[in-house]
Coordinates of C-alpha atoms in Angstrom, one line a residue:
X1129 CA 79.3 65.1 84.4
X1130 CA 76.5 66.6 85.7
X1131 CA 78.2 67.1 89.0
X1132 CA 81.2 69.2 87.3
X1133 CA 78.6 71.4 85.5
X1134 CA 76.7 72.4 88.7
X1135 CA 80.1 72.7 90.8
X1136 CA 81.1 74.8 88.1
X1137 CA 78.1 77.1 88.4
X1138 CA 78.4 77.6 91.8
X1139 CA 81.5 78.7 91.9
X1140 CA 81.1 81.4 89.6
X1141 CA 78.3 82.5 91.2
X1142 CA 80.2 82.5 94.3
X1143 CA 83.1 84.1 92.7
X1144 CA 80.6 86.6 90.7
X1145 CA 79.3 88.1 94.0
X1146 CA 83.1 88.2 95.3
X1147 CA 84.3 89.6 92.8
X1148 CA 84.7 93.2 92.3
X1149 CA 85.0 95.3 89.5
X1150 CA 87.9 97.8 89.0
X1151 CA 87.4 101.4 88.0
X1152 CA 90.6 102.3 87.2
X1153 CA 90.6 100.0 83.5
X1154 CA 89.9 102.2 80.6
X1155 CA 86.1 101.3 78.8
X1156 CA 88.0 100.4 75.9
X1157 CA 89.8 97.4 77.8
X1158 CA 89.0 93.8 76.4
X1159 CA 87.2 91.7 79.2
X1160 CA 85.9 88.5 77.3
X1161 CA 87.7 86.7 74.9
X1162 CA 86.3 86.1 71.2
X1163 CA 87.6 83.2 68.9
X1164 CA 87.5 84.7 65.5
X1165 CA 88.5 80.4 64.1
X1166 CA 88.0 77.0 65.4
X1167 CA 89.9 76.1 68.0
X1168 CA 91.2 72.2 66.8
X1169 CA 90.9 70.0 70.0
X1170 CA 90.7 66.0 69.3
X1171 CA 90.9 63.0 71.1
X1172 CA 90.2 64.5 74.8
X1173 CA 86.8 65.2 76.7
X1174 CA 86.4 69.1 76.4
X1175 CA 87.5 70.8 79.9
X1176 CA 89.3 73.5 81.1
X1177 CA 92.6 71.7 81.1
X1178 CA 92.2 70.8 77.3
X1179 CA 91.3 74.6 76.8
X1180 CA 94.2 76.0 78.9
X1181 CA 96.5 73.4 77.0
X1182 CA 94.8 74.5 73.4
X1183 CA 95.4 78.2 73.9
X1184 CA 99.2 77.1 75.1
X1185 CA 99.7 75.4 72.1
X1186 CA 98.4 77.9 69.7
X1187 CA 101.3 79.6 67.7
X1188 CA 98.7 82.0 65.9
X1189 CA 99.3 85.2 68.2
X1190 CA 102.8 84.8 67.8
X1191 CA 103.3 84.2 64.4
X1192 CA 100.4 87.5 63.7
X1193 CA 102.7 89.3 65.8
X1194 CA 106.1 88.1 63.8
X1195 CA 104.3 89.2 60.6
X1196 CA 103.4 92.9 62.0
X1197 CA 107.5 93.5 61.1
X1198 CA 106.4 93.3 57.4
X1199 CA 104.6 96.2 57.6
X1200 CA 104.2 100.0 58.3
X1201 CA 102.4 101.3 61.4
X1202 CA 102.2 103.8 63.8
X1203 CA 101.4 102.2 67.4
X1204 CA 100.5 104.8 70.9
X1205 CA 101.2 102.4 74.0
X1206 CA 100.4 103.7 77.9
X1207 CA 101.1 101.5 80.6
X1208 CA 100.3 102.4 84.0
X1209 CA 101.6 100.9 87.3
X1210 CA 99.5 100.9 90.3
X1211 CA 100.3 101.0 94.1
X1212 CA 98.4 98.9 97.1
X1213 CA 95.6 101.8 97.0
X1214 CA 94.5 101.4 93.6
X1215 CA 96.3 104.8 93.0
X1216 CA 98.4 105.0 90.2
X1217 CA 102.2 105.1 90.8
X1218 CA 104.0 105.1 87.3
X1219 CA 102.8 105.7 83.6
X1220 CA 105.4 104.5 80.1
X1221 CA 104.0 106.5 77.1
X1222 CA 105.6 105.1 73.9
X1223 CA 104.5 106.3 70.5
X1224 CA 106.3 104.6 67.8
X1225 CA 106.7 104.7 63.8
X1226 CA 107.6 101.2 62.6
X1227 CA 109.0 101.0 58.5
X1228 CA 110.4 98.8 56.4
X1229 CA 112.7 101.4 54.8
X1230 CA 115.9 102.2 56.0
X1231 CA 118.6 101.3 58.6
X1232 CA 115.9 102.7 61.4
X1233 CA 113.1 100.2 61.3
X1234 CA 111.3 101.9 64.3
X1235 CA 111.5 105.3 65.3
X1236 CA 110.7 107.0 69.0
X1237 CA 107.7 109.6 68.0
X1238 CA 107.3 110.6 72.0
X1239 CA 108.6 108.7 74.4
X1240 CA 107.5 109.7 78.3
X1241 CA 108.2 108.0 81.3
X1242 CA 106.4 109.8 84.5
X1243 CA 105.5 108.3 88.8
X1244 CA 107.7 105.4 90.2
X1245 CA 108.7 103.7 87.5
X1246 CA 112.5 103.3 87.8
X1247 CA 114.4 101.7 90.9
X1248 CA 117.4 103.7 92.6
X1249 CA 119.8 101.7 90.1
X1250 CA 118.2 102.5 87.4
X1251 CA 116.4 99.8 86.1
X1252 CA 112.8 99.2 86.2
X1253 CA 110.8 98.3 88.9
X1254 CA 108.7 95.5 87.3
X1255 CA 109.5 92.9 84.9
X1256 CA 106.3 93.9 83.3
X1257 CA 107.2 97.2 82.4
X1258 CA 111.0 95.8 81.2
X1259 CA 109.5 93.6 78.4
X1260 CA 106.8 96.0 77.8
X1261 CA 110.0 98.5 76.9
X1262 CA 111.9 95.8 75.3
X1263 CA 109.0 94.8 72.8
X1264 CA 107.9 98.3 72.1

């Protein structure tokens, strides 16, 4: 045990001093994760597997994500696509009204698509920005 606990703080040291931090993510973006509730895990030895598998297994994001359909919101998205220089290539600006009254459940407010975004047949370039598109 005592082995896995010092390999473990090698390597990110190692990976620390490697590392190297991105300018081009907003102040506001999340970089740690905080549980806000016990995570359940029994019957295994704590490790990152039984984390990984814990977090793969949870159903609370989804089903907090499902239940954002039973109310009334007004959600600003921007996604930006980056090229190989760190410059960025293509920005999706959605700004949307969801309700729960009427046949239009969720209605376009502004809706901007600027940069390289779309291929030459029309569709998008990334998978990423499809389902981004798709959800919102």
């Amino acid at each position: 045990m005592k082995k896995i606990l010092l390999l473990a703080v090698l390597v990110g040291i190692t990976l620390q001093g490697a590392a190297q931090e991105i300018d081009r993510f907003n102040p506001d973006t999340i970089k740690t994760i905080q549980l806000d509730s016990a995570v359940n895990i029994s019957a295994q030895k704590f490790g990152v597997e039984t984390f990984i598998n814990a977090i793969i297994t949870d159903e609370s994001f989804y089903k907090a994500f499902r239940n954002m359909k039973k109310y009334n919101f007004i959600a600003e998205n921007n996604v930006y696509t980056y090229n190989k220089k760190n410059k960025v290539d293509g920005r999706i600006y959605r700004k949307i009204k969801h309700t729960n009254e009427g046949p239009e459940k969720m209605v376009y407010l502004a809706k901007q698509d600027t940069g390289k975004v779309y291929r030459k047949n029309g569709k998008y370039q990334l998978y990423t920005l499809e389902m981004f598109d798709y959800i919102f």
